[in-house]
Amino acid sequence: MRARRSSGRQTAGAGGREEGADRTIEILDAAADCFMESGFDAATIDDIADRLDSTKGLIYYKFKSKIDLFFAVYQRGIELARDTVQPHARSGLEPLARLKAMAIAHTLLLMRTLSYHHVIKQAVDVHVDRALTPQQRGALRQLTSLRAGYERLFAHVIEECAREGSLLVPNLDICTKTLMGGLDSVSNWYRPKANEMDVDRLFIAEAVANQVIFGLDSKAGLPKSEAGYVRLQESR
Amino acid sequence: MRARRSSGRQTAGAGGREEGADRTIEILDAAADCFMESGFDAATIDDIADRLDSTKGLIYYKFKSKIDLFFAVYQRGIELARDTVQPHARSGLEPLARLKAMAIAHTLLLMRTLSYHHVIKQAVDVHVDRALTPQQRGALRQLTSLRAGYERLFAHVIEECAREGSLLVPNLDICTKTLMGGLDSVSNWYRPKANEMDVDRLFIAEAVANQVIFGLDSKAGLPKSEAGYVRLQESR
DNA sequence: GTCTATAGCCCGATAGAC
DNA sequence: GTCTATCGGGCTATAGAC
């Protein structure tokens, strides 16, 4: 899993492909884990360095400050989600099938990258009210709008469903937030088990996605298998 | 809203009315606000004291430590919710009507006591992994089970609905957590507005409760007004 | 009961060796 | 690039006056 590669950061393109040095991703992963376990404030830079079998010198070489590191984790978390879900939003399927595929993909990713999603949750919570430099405040603003854009992926598809009549949406904003809130709540209780298979996670993701879209009402007809999701997934 | 009542903690009844001391509730309220705004770690005891126009001497006179204060807020938050929702769980209505009344009551309370619910969220999140004394660990265990009991109020009613066939519940645990996750997600975006009326909050609470139970599916018949909730509410 | 003053610790951040 | 050593600030918690 560890990269362990040369480096050649600034030394001209040099044509070669290959990840130069970027232990950066490793740092982000370690930071995400620590932020999940202890929360932003309680996690120390030493904790993160320990997890990398390194020292904080390395971390401060790559990131200006603890909060900058936090923002980098936040950004990677949202970008991962966007890159995973966006293809489903744009597939040629019917709106409702797309929404379901997005919900499942979102939930599966959440389970596979739990720590990043916990960081996103902390960032959404107010706790990042603290004193920031102007640059940091700008970065936060950009991240907030990146996140808003991600939510809009869902809102747009929900709106399409409403327009074609497949969903009843009294208030688009409330509906979108409540739907995504249900999906994200998986992070409150899901913890990966050793030897867990993809099927186990898929079972959970399908159950939750179904529930947030169709509810629990026995009078609604739950379509059991939406082939669209699987198809897209395999083609990656 | 504030209590302002005697206290007679140790000094025998003494008959006199007058607020003896219980500024305790005031401390809890101020602490909840600060914990919501800044998070447990970033909030300082001085912040909380400032909000009370007091000093930290007072707070340490009433609470042994910052984490004990946090636990006290957490406890009050769950007890408030339990006291509000339990009557609806036990009313004579049909299971599905009870569930809806509970969901609405829960969401309304969340909006009225937002800061307490943010504290509960922080407590549920892992962040309270930190080093605790044996007593504190015991207290946390008790609070965790208090919270579990509260969730079971919902689980039991959902189970009743499943048994009588009014809801389809593939997995009781996942369904309960997802349903409550949708309700609790209101705390991610709801912020009280000046001059907001009870009706405004009721609109939100009904919309969210409807969605987490019945979903958005246009083929389900949404029962629009459940008189049961209002009846119980007025009789308090 | 409430306040002031301060001890003591922890952690973010930096300087500089290698 | 990565590590060691350290400073400086801020916060919890306590001691003791009133």
Short mmCIF file of N, CA and C in Angstrom, two decimals, chain A residues 25 28-29 32 69-85 105-106 109-110 112-121 123 143 146-147 150 184:
data_model
loop_
_atom_site.label_atom_id
_atom_site.label_comp_id
_atom_site.label_asym_id
_atom_site.label_seq_id
_atom_site.Cartn_x
_atom_site.Cartn_y
_atom_site.Cartn_z
N ILE A 25 -0.29 11.87 -0.31
CA ILE A 25 -1.53 11.10 -0.13
C ILE A 25 -1.47 10.29 1.16
N LEU A 28 -2.30 12.52 3.93
CA LEU A 28 -3.74 12.81 3.97
C LEU A 28 -4.51 11.63 4.58
N ASP A 29 -4.15 10.43 4.17
CA ASP A 29 -4.84 9.25 4.72
C ASP A 29 -4.63 9.16 6.24
N ALA A 32 -6.59 11.87 7.97
CA ALA A 32 -8.03 11.56 7.99
C ALA A 32 -8.33 10.57 9.11
N LEU A 69 -3.73 21.33 6.49
CA LEU A 69 -3.79 19.88 6.31
C LEU A 69 -5.23 19.39 6.37
N PHE A 70 -5.96 19.90 7.34
CA PHE A 70 -7.37 19.52 7.47
C PHE A 70 -8.15 19.87 6.20
N PHE A 71 -7.91 21.06 5.70
CA PHE A 71 -8.61 21.47 4.47
C PHE A 71 -8.26 20.55 3.31
N ALA A 72 -6.99 20.13 3.23
CA ALA A 72 -6.58 19.25 2.14
C ALA A 72 -7.30 17.91 2.22
N VAL A 73 -7.48 17.42 3.44
CA VAL A 73 -8.22 16.16 3.61
C VAL A 73 -9.68 16.36 3.18
N TYR A 74 -10.25 17.45 3.63
CA TYR A 74 -11.63 17.79 3.30
C TYR A 74 -11.80 17.82 1.77
N GLN A 75 -10.88 18.52 1.11
CA GLN A 75 -10.98 18.64 -0.34
C GLN A 75 -10.90 17.27 -1.03
N ARG A 76 -9.94 16.47 -0.62
CA ARG A 76 -9.81 15.15 -1.23
C ARG A 76 -11.07 14.32 -1.00
N GLY A 77 -11.66 14.45 0.17
CA GLY A 77 -12.88 13.71 0.46
C GLY A 77 -14.01 14.07 -0.49
N ILE A 78 -14.21 15.35 -0.71
CA ILE A 78 -15.29 15.76 -1.60
C ILE A 78 -14.99 15.38 -3.05
N GLU A 79 -13.72 15.55 -3.45
CA GLU A 79 -13.38 15.24 -4.84
C GLU A 79 -13.55 13.75 -5.12
N LEU A 80 -13.17 12.92 -4.16
CA LEU A 80 -13.40 11.49 -4.32
C LEU A 80 -14.87 11.19 -4.53
N ALA A 81 -15.70 11.83 -3.71
CA ALA A 81 -17.14 11.59 -3.81
C ALA A 81 -17.67 12.08 -5.16
N ARG A 82 -17.25 13.26 -5.53
CA ARG A 82 -17.73 13.81 -6.79
C ARG A 82 -17.34 12.90 -7.97
N ASP A 83 -16.07 12.48 -8.00
CA ASP A 83 -15.60 11.66 -9.11
C ASP A 83 -16.32 10.31 -9.15
N THR A 84 -16.76 9.85 -8.00
CA THR A 84 -17.45 8.56 -7.96
C THR A 84 -18.91 8.68 -8.37
N VAL A 85 -19.53 9.77 -7.96
CA VAL A 85 -20.99 9.88 -8.13
C VAL A 85 -21.38 10.55 -9.45
N ALA A 105 -23.90 4.55 -4.81
CA ALA A 105 -22.48 4.84 -5.00
C ALA A 105 -21.94 5.70 -3.87
N HIS A 106 -22.71 6.71 -3.49
CA HIS A 106 -22.31 7.59 -2.39
C HIS A 106 -22.12 6.79 -1.10
N LEU A 109 -19.06 4.43 -1.24
CA LEU A 109 -17.80 5.17 -1.09
C LEU A 109 -17.60 5.59 0.35
N LEU A 110 -18.68 6.07 0.96
CA LEU A 110 -18.61 6.47 2.37
C LEU A 110 -18.06 5.32 3.22
N ARG A 112 -16.21 2.86 2.20
CA ARG A 112 -14.83 2.51 1.85
C ARG A 112 -13.84 3.57 2.29
N THR A 113 -14.30 4.80 2.46
CA THR A 113 -13.40 5.88 2.86
C THR A 113 -14.01 6.64 4.03
N LEU A 114 -14.32 5.87 5.05
CA LEU A 114 -15.02 6.40 6.23
C LEU A 114 -14.35 7.64 6.83
N SER A 115 -13.04 7.58 6.98
CA SER A 115 -12.37 8.66 7.70
C SER A 115 -12.52 9.99 6.96
N TYR A 116 -12.46 9.95 5.65
CA TYR A 116 -12.64 11.19 4.89
C TYR A 116 -14.04 11.77 5.11
N HIS A 117 -15.00 10.87 5.22
CA HIS A 117 -16.36 11.37 5.41
C HIS A 117 -16.57 11.92 6.83
N HIS A 118 -15.84 11.38 7.77
CA HIS A 118 -15.91 11.96 9.11
C HIS A 118 -15.29 13.35 9.12
N VAL A 119 -14.24 13.53 8.35
CA VAL A 119 -13.64 14.86 8.24
C VAL A 119 -14.63 15.83 7.61
N ILE A 120 -15.30 15.39 6.56
CA ILE A 120 -16.29 16.26 5.93
C ILE A 120 -17.37 16.65 6.94
N LYS A 121 -17.77 15.69 7.74
CA LYS A 121 -18.79 15.97 8.74
C LYS A 121 -18.31 17.03 9.73
N ALA A 123 -16.13 19.28 9.16
CA ALA A 123 -16.00 20.56 8.48
C ALA A 123 -17.37 21.21 8.30
N LEU A 143 -13.96 25.45 -0.61
CA LEU A 143 -14.32 24.09 -0.27
C LEU A 143 -15.80 23.98 0.02
N LEU A 146 -17.43 23.84 -3.21
CA LEU A 146 -17.21 22.51 -3.82
C LEU A 146 -18.22 21.52 -3.26
N ARG A 147 -18.39 21.60 -1.95
CA ARG A 147 -19.36 20.72 -1.29
C ARG A 147 -20.78 21.02 -1.75
N TYR A 150 -21.42 19.48 -4.99
CA TYR A 150 -21.66 18.03 -4.88
C TYR A 150 -23.12 17.76 -4.50
N ASP A 184 -25.77 9.76 4.83
CA ASP A 184 -24.57 10.05 5.61
C ASP A 184 -24.62 9.48 7.02
#
